[in-house]
mmCIF file of C-alpha atoms and ligand atoms in Angstrom:
data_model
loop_
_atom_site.group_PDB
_atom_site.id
_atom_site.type_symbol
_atom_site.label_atom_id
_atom_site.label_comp_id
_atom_site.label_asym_id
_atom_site.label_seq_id
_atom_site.Cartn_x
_atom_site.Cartn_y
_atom_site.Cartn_z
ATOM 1 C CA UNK D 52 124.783 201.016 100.862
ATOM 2 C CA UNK D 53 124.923 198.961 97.742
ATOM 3 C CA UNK D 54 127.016 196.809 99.462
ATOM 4 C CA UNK D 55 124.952 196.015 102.255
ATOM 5 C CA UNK D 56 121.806 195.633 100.376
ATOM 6 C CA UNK D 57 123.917 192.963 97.983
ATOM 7 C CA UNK D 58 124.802 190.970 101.328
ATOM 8 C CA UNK D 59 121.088 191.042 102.349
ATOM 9 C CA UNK D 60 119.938 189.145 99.080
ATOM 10 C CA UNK D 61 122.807 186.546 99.700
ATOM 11 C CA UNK D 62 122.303 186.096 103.153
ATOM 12 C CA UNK D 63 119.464 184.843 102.189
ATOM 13 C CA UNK D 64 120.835 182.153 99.684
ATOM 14 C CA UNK D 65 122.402 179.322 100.141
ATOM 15 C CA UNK D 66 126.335 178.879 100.030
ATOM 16 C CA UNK D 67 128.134 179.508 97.360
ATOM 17 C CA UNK D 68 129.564 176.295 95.834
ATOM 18 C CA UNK D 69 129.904 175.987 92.127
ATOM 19 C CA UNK D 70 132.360 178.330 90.128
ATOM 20 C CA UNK D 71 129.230 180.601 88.572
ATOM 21 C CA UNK D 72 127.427 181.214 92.130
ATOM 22 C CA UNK D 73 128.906 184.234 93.066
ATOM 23 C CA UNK D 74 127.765 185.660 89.651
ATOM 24 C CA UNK D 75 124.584 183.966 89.407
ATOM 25 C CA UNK D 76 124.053 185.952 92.988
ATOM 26 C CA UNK D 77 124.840 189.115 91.947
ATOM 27 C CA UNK D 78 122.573 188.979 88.906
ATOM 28 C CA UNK D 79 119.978 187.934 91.392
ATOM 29 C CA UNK D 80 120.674 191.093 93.241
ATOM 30 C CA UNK D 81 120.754 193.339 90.829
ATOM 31 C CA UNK D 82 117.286 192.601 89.590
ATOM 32 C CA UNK D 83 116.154 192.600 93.497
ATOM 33 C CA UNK D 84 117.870 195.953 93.316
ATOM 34 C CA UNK D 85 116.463 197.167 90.721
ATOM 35 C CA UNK D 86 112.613 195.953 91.359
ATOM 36 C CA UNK D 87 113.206 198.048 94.569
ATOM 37 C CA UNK D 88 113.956 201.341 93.090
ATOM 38 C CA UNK D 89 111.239 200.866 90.873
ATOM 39 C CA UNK D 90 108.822 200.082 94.002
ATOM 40 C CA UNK D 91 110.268 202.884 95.895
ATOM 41 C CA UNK D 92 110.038 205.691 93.119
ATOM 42 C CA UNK D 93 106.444 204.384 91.166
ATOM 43 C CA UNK D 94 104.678 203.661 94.583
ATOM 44 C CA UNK D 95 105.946 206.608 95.760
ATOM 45 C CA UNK D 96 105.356 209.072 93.471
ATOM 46 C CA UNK D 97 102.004 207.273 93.374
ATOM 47 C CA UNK D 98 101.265 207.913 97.221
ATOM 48 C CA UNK D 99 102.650 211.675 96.509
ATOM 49 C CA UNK D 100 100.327 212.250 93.881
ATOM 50 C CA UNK D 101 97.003 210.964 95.657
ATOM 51 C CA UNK D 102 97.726 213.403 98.515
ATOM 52 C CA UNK D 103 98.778 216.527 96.473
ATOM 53 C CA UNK D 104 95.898 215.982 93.853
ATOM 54 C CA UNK D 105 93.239 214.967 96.081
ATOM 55 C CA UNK D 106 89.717 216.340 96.078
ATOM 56 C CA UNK D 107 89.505 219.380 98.965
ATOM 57 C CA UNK D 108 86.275 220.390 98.054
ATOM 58 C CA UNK D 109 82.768 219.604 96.169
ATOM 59 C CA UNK D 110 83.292 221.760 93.561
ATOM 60 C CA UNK D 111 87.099 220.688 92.231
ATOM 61 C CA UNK D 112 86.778 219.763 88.648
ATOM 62 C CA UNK D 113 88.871 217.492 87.354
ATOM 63 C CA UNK D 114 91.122 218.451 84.656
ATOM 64 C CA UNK D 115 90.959 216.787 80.920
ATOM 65 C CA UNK D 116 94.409 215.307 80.568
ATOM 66 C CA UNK D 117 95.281 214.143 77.325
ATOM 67 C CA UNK D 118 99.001 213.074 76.695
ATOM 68 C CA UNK D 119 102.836 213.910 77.011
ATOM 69 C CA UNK D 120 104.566 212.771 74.185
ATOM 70 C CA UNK D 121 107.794 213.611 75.972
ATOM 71 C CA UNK D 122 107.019 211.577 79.347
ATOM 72 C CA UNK D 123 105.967 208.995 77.626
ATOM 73 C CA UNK D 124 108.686 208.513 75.606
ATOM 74 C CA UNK D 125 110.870 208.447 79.026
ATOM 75 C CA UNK D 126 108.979 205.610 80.343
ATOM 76 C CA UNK D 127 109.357 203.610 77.312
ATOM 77 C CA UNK D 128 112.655 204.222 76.762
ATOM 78 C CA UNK D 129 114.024 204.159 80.083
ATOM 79 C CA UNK D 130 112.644 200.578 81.400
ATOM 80 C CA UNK D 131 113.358 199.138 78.155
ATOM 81 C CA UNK D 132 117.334 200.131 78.305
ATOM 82 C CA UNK D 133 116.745 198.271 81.550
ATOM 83 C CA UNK D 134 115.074 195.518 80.757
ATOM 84 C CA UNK D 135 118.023 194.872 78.216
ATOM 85 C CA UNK D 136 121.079 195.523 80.554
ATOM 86 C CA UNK D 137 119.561 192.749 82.883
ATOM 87 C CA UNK D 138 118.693 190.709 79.705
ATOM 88 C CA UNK D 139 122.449 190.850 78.606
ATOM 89 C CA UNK D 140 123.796 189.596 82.016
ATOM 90 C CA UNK D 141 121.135 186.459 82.288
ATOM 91 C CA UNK D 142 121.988 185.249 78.648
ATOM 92 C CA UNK D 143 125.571 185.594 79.244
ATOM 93 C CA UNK D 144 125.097 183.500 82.064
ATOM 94 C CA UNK D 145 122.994 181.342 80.743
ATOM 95 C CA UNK D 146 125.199 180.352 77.997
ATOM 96 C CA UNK D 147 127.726 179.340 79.973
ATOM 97 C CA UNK D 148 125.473 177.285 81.785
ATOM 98 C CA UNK D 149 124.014 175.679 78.667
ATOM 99 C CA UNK D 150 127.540 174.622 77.359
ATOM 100 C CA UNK D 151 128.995 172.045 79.420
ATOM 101 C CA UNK D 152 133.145 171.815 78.388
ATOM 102 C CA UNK D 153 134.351 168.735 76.152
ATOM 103 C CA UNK D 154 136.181 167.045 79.454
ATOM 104 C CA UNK D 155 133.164 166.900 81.760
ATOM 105 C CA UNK D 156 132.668 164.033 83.700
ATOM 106 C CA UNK D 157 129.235 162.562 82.447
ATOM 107 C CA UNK D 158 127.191 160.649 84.932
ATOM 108 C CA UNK D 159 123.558 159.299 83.953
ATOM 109 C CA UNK D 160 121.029 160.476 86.496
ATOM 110 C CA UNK D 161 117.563 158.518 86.509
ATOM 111 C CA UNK D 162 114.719 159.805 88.553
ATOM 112 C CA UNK D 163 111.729 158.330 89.635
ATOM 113 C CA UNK D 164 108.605 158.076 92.038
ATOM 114 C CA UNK D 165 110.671 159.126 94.606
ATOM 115 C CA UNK D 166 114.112 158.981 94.175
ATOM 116 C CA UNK D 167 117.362 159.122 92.089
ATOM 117 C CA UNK D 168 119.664 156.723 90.680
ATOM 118 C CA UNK D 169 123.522 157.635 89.281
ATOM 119 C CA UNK D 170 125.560 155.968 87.229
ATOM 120 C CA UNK D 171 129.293 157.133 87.060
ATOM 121 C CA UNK D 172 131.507 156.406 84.051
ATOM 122 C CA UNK D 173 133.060 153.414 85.458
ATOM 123 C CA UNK D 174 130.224 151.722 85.687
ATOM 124 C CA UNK D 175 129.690 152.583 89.294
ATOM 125 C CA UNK D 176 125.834 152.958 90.579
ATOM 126 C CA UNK D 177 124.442 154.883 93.111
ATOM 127 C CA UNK D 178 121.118 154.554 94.673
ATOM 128 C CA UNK D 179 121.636 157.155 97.095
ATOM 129 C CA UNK D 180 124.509 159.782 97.057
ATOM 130 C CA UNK D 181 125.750 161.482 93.937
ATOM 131 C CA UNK D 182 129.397 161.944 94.583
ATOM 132 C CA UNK D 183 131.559 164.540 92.468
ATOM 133 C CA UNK D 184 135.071 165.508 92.735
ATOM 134 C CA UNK D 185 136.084 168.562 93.396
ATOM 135 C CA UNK D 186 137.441 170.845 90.657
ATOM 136 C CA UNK D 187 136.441 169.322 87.774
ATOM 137 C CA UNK D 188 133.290 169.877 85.626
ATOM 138 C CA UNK D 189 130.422 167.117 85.755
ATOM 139 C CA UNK D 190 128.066 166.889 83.342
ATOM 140 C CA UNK D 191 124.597 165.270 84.076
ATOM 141 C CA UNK D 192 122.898 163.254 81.948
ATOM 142 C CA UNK D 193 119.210 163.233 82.552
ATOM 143 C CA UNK D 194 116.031 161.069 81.958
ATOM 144 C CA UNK D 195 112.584 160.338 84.057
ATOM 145 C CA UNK D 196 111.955 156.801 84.644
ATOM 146 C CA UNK D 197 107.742 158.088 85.314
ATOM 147 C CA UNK D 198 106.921 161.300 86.047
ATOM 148 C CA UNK D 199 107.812 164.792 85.193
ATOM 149 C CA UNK D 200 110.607 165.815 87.945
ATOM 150 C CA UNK D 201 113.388 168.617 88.260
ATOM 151 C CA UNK D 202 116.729 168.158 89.484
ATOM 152 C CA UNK D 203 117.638 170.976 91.976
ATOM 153 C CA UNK D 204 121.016 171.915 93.689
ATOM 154 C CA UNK D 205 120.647 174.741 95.109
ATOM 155 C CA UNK D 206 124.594 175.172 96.294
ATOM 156 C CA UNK D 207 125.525 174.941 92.632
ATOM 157 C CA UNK D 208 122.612 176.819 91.283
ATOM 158 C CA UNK D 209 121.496 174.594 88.756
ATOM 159 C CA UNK D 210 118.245 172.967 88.025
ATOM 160 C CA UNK D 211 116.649 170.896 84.995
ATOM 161 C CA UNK D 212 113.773 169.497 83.982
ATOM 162 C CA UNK D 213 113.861 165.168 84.015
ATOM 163 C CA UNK D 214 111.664 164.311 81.480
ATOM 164 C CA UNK D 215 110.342 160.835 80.556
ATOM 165 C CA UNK D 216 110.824 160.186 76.733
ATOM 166 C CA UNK D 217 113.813 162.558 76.196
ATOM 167 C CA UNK D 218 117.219 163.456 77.659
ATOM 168 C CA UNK D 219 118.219 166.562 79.696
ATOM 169 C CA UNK D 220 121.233 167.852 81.021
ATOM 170 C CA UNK D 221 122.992 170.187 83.302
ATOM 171 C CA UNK D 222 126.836 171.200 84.187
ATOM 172 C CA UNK D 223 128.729 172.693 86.886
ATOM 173 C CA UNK D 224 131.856 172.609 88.973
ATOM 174 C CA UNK D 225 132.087 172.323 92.463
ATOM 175 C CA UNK D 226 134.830 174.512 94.810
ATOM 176 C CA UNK D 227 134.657 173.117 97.728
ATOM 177 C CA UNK D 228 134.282 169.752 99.295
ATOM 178 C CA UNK D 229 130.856 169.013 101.457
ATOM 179 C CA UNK D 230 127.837 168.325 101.673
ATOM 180 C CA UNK D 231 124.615 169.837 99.901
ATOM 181 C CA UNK D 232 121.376 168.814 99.644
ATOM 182 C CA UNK D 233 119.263 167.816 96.026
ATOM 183 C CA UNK D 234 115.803 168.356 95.700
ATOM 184 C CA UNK D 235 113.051 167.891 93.138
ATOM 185 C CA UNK D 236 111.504 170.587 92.088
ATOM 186 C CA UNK D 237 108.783 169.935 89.861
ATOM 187 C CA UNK D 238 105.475 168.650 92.103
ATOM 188 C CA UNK D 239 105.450 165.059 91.261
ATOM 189 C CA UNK D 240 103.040 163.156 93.317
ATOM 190 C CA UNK D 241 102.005 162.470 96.764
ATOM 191 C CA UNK D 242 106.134 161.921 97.974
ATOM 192 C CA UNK D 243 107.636 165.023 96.084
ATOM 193 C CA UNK D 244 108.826 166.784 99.313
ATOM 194 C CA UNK D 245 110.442 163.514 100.658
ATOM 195 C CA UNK D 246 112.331 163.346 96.748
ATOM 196 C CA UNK D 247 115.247 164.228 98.552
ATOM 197 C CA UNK D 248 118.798 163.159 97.933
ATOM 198 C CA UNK D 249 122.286 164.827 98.983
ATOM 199 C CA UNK D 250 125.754 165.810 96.478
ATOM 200 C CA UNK D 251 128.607 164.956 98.147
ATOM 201 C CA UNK D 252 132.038 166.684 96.412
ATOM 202 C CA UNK D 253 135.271 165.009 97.792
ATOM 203 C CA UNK D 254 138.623 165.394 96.457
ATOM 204 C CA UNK D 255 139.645 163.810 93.434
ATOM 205 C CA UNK D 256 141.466 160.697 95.359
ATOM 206 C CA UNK D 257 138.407 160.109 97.512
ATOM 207 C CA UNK D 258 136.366 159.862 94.029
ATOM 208 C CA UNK D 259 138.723 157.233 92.649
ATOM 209 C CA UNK D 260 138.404 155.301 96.118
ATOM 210 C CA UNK D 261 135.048 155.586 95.929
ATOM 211 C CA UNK D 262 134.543 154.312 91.997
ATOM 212 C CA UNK D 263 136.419 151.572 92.940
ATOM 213 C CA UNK D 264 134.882 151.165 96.368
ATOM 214 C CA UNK D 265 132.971 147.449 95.879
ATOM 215 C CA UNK D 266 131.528 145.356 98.402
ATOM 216 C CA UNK D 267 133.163 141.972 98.724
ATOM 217 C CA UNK D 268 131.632 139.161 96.509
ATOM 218 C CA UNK D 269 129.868 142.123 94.533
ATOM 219 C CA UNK D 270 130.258 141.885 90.085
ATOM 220 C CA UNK D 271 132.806 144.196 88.630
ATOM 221 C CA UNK D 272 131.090 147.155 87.248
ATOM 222 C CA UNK D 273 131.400 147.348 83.940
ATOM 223 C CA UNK D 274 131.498 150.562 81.521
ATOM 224 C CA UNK D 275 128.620 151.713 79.773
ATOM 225 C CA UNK D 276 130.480 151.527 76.640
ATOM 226 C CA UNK D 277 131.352 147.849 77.031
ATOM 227 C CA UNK D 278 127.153 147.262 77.979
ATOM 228 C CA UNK D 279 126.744 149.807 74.769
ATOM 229 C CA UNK D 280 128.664 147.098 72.877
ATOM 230 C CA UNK D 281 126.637 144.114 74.406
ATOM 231 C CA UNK D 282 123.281 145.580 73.707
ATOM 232 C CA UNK D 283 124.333 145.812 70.095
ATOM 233 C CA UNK D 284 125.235 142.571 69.577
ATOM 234 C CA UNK D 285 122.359 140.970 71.674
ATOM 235 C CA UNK D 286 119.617 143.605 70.049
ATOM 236 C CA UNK D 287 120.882 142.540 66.770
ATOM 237 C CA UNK D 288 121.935 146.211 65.602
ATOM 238 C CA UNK D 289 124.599 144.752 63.497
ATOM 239 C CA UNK D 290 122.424 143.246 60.918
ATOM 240 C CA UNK D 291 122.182 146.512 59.606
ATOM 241 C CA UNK D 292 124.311 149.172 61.197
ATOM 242 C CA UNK D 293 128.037 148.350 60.603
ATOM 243 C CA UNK D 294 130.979 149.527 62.972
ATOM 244 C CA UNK D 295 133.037 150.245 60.369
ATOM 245 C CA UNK D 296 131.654 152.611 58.310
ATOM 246 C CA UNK D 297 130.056 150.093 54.993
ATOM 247 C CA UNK D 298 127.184 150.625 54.543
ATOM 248 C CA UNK D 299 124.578 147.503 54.814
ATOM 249 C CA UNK D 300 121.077 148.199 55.214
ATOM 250 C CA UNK D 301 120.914 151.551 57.525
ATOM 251 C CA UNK D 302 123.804 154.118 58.485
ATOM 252 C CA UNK D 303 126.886 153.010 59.968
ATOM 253 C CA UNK D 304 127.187 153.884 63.951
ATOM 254 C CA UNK D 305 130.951 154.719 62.777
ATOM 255 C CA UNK D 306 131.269 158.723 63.197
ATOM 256 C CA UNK D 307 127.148 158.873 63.805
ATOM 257 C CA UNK D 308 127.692 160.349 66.888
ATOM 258 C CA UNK D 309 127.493 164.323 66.987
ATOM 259 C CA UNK D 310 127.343 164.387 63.324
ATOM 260 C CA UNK D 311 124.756 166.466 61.086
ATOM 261 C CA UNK D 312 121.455 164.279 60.043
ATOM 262 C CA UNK D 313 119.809 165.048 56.968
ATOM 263 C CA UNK D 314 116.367 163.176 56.010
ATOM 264 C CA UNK D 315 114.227 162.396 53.366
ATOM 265 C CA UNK D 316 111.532 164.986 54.592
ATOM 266 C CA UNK D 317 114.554 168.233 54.407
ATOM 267 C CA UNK D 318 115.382 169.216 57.805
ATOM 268 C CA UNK D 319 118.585 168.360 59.166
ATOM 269 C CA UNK D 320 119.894 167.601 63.307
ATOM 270 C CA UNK D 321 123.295 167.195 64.998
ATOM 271 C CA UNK D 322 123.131 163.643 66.306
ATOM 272 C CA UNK D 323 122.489 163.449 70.232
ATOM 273 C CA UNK D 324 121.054 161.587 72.972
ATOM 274 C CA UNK D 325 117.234 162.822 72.108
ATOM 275 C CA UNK D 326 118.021 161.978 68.369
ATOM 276 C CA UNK D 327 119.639 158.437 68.871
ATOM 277 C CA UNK D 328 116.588 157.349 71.362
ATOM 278 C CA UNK D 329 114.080 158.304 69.016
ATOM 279 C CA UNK D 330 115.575 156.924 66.094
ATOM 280 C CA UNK D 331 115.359 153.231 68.322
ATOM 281 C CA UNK D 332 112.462 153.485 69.444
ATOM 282 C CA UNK D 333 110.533 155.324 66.269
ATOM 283 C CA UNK D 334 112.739 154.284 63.711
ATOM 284 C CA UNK D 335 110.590 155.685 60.802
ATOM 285 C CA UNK D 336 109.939 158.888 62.314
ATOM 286 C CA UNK D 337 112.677 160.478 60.547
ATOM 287 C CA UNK D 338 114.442 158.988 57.732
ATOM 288 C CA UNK D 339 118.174 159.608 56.565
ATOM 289 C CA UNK D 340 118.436 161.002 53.197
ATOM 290 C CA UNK D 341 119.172 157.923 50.505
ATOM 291 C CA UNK D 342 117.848 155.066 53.007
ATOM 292 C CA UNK D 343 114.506 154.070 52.114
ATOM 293 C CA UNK D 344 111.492 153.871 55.166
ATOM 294 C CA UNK D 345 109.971 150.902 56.823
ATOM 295 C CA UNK D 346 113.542 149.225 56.723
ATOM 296 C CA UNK D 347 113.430 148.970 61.133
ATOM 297 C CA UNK D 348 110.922 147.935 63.380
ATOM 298 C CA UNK D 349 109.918 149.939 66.543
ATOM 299 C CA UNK D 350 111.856 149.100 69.622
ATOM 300 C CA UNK D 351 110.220 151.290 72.013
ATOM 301 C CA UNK D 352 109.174 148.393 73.735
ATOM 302 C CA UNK D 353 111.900 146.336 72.643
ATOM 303 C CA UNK D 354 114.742 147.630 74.460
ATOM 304 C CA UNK D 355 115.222 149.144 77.805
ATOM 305 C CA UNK D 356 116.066 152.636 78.875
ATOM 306 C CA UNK D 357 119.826 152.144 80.372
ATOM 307 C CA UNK D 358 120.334 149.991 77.199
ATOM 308 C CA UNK D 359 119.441 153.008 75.932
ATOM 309 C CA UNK D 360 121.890 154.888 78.104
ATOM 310 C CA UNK D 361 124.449 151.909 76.709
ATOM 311 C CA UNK D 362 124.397 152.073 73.183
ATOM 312 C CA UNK D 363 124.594 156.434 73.380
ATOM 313 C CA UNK D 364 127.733 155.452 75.552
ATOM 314 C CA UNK D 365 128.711 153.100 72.809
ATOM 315 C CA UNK D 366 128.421 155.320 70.074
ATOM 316 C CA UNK D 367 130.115 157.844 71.306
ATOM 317 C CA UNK D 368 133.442 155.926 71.277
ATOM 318 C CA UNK D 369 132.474 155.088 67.936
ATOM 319 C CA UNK D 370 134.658 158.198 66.105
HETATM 320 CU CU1 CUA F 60 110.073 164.282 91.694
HETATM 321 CU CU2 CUA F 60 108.896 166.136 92.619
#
């Protein structure tokens, strides 16, 4: 009975693709299983009650009822051991989801009015197709070149928020080689239903073939690291930001990446994407503790977005 109630939910889902679907699915149905007991036994009893209690003639008076300490503890109690057993299983999930492993593939994603653009790690862009091997994890690395939008696949059962001004990200691993459609998600102007695009997973042989897939005549591609490393020189950053750890007039990039940021003002962050764009494009937003302000100017306007994407690339290699 269980059983066949579990395989109704799914059959309404789409396949199963990514290694946490089949769990993400049965959370799904449990909560579906459990909103149906609960409409089953409240509306029930409800319906019982109305008929058993119901006024048969004029002179019924209706009884003062005051409380039942005892009841109401039950219904308290009860829905709120509940409410926590399906709590436990979503953050579980959810965590797993939220922590994308140290040897995902990372590919930028940009969206905009109405459409998505990839960049692999190779340097490879995509204007139409995200392609993934299969097996291994991918990690995307989000941004909104307009508009709010959401990146949707429903096969892997992930979806994000792409946000202009700040950096997003999602994870997952495909099982099985095919085909599966990407959607936005978040209502983004007159063409957000046509916002389609489609994830194709392939083996890990087709990927390489397809990295290194160029048309004749076409410019290498060229890493985002080795851009990372062109913007720096070009922008100037090396005026004040050393590679090799000195320090000249701001921090070193050396071992910036993913390390702990303490400023003047007290608080402290780990150093990531969000952090590093809005430390080059508001420079005196937040200062490093023992650099004094005013020492940068504002490149928000400066510097564009995939140099952006560049430099993060950059400093990452930077360890
Ligand atoms: Cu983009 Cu809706």
């Amino acid at each position: 009975m269980l059983e066949s109630l579990n395989n109704y939910w799914n059959s309404m889902l789409p396949e199963q693709v990514s290694t946490w679907a089949a769990q993400v699915d049965w959370i799904n149905a449990l909560i579906n299983n459990i909103s149906l007991l609960s409409i089953v036994l409240i509306t029930g009893a409800m319906l019982y009650f109305c008929v058993k209690y119901r006024k048969r003639t004029d002179n019924d008076v209706t009884c003062q009822i005051s409380h039942d300490t005892r009841i109401e503890t039950v219904w308290t109690v009860v829905p709120t051991i509940i409410c926590l057993f399906m709590f436990y299983y979503g953050v579980v999930q959810y965590d797993e989801m939220r922590t994308p492993p140290a040897n995902a593939i990372e590919i930028n994603v940009e969206g905009y009015k109405w459409g998505w653009n990839y960049r692999h790690p190779s340097g490879k862009k995509d204007a139409k197709d995200l392609v993934v091997p299969v097996g291994k994890p991918v990690r995307l690395l989000m941004r909104s070149r307009d508009v709010l939008h959401s990146f949707f696949i429903p096969a892997m059962r992930v979806k994000e928020d792409v946000a202009a001004n700040r950096y997003s990200y999602l994870w997952f691993t495909a099982e099985k080689e095919g085909k599966y459609p990407i959607f936005c998600a978040e209502y983004c102007g007159t063409s957000h239903s046509g916002m389609l695009g489609e994830l194709t997973v392939v083996s890990a042989q087709e990927y390489q073939d397809y990295l290194s897939g160029r048309k004749l005549g076409e410019a290498a591609d060229i890493p985002p690291e080795k851009l990372g490393e062109l913007a720096y020189n070009k922008n100037g950053c090396m005026a004040c930001h050393s590679l090799s750890g000195a320090r000249v007039v701001g921090p070193s990039f050396k071992g910036l990446w993913g390390s702990e940021r303490s400023f003047v003002e007290g608080e402290a962050v780990i150093a990531d994407e969000n952090y590093i764009k809005e430390s080059i494009w508001y420079p005196n937003k937040l200062i490093v503790a023992g650099y004094p302000p005013n020492q940068m100017p504002a490149y928000k306007d400066q510097i564009s977005e995939e140099d952006i994407d560049n430099l993060i690339a950059f400093m990452k290699t930077l360890k």
